[in-house]
Steps between C-alpha positions, in 0.01 A plus 500: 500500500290841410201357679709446809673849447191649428334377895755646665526820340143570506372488844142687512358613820114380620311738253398779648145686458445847280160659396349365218400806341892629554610240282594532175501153315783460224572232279819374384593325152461196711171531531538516904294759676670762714404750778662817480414834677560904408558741772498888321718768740290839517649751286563863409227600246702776336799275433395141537784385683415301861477662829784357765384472835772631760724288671581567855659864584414667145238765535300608183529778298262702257483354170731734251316746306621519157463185272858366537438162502517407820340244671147594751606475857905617617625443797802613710696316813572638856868517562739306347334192470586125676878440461644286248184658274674746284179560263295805461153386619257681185207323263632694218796716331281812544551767842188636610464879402314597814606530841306239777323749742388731202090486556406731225210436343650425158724191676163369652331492211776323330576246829119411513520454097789234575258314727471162404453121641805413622447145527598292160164326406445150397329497149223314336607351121135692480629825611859451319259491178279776575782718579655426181180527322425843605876659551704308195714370809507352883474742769256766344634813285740764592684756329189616273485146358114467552295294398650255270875622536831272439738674675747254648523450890721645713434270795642181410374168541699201707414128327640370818553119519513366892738266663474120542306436778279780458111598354315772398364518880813471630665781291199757509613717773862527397337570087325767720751623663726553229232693263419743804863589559599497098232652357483226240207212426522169561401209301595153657414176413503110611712199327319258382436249798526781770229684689166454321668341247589150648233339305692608202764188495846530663702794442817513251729705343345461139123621726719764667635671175101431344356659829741848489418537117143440575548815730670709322266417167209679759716772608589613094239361302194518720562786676727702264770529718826586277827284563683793631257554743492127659775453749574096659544411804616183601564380817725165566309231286326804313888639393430156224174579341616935520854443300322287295281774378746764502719287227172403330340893484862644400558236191142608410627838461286633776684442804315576874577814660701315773584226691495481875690173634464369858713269645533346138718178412723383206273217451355229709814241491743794600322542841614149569806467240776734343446281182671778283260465201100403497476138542212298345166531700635788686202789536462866506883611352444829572880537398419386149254760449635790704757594193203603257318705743494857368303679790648696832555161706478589888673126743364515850644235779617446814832460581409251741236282288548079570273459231605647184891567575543914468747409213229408267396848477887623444579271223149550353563924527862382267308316192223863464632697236666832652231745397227346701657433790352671827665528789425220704366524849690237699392509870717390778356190765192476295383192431293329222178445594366899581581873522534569883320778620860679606621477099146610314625866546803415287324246296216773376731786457759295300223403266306856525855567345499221224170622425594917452871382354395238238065517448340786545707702291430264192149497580493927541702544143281246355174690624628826412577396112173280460345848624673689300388311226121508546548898521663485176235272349219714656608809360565394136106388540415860600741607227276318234187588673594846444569479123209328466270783641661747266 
């Protein structure tokens, strides 16, 4: 029965090609190799945080001048926006300080400071290293860190685990596209028995829950990330192994900064059956999971999705406890299988606003104290330098 459940569940596409040297090889307690790749966003160098790219109509401004905390790049609308989008199009919670049109030499200096790639770039577990070698963190230094500096990241990292009938291949220009327009990394990865890993042995759920852990073991242990700094993503089949680590991170006492579900399902059966309880052999209950979750949980569907029924996501959005539940981005006619080009507007500013609502905030307050700290710390040493010397 789980063998038969488990072939139609898992349907993976014909593997599709990536570079060699883009691929980072991970292996899970299985012992099964798996590719994964990291796409960094460019960032701010004074505060860390990722650079949005504009969407269609905003215009950008200067970069604020005092150290508030805001993010690199802003960016304002024309007009009043597409109807039915009632959301103030900005990449952070900061207004720019400067006027656009002001040419003074001061703002040019400071524009051509903010000039950066603004292309995410695919890393190299090579360059991943190095970076963390020679900057104590991914991305380079900011903020005075230097050389060899811990301060934690303010652009946050998506573990983002794809849909069924998906690959690494298939999924790079969306992973792309998201990092560009959220200013956050990307680090996605292949089940077991998809993509480059089809030699691996057939996928499961057991090789599913292995693979994300696997992931995420690179992410915090490897590269340092912190917990509250990792954010999942997971999209359809991916909602399975993402609530799975949620639950798993939060009983470990350090829970994932949040939780992005898309087009998620109760569990596998549910699609099919309203058993009312999980059944023997059924796979992926989300639902049992969902209630220990203690991260900002944001449900994404369409109303009009023949795959996953758009109730899944409702019911699911009941079981999260009340303090980390988002507010859900439910879109109208949209299906299950992409995000039309007429809804990624919507789509990017409703999760632009997960992001300023419910992470970067965390991730500021967090920078700010371990900062504080290390001035603290730094100054007792010149303290006892100075009594020394006398």
């Amino acid at each position: 029965m789980g063998d038969m459940i488990s072939s139609l569940l898992f349907q993976p596409p014909p593997p599709t090609r990536l570079k060699e040297s883009k691929v980072i090889w991970l292996t899970n307690s299985y012992g099964k190799r798996i590719p994964a790749f990291f796409i960094e966003c460019p960032k701010d160098e004074r505060t860390g945080e990722g650079i949005r790219a504009p969407l269609p109509g905003e215009q950008q401004q200067p970069p604020p001048q005092s150290g508030g905390g805001g993010g690199g790049a802003s960016y304002h609308s024309k007009g009043s926006g597409k109807s039915g989008m009632n959301h103030t199009l900005t990449s952070n919670n900061t207004k720019a300080t400067t006027p656009p049109g002001n040419n003074n030499n001061n703002n040019e200096g400071q524009q051509q400071q903010q000039q950066v790639p603004s292309t995410p770039q695919i890393r190299t577990s090579k360059e991943l290293e190095m970076s963390l070698l020679h900057h104590g963190r991914v991305g380079g230094s900011f903020g005075g860190g230097g050389k060899g500096g811990n301060s934690s990241p303010c652009a946050p990292t998506i573990l983002y685990s794809h849909a069924n009938a998906e690959d690494l291949g298939n999924i790079y220009p969306w992973c792309k596209f998201l990092s560009k327009m959220l200013g956050v990394n990307i680090f996605a990865y292949d089940y077991t028995g998809y993509g480059l890993a089809t030699d691996q042995g057939d996928p499961s759920e057991e090789y599913c829950f292995a693979d994300v852990t696997a992931a995420y073991t690179y992410l915090s242990q490897t590269l340092q990330i912190p917990a509250h700094s990792i954010l999942l993503y997971g999209r359809s089949l991916g909602s399975g192994p993402s609530c799975f680590l949620a639950a798993k991170t939060a009983e470990e006492g350090e829970a994932v900064g949040g939780l992005i579900l898309h087009a998620p399902f109760l569990s596998v059966y549910r699609i099919v059956l309203e058993s009312g309880c999980t059944l023997p052999g059924d796979r992926f209950a989300n639902v049992d999971y969902a209630p220990f979750i203690r991260s900002p949980v944001l449900f994404i569907h369409g109303t009009k999705d023949s795959i996953v029924p758009f109730n899944h996501s409702e019911r699911l959005l009941d079981t999260i406890v009340e303090p980390y539940r988002a507010d859900p981005l439910f879109i109208k006619d949209m299906g299950h299988n992409n995000v039309h080009a007429s809804v990624r507007p919507l789509f990017v500013e409703r999760l632009r606003e997960y992001l300023d609502t419910h992470v970067l905030p965390v991730l500021r307050e967090r920078r700010k104290h371990e900062e504080s700290m290390r001035s603290r710390m730094m100054n007792r040493v010149r303290s006892a330098r100075l009594q020394q010397s006398r």
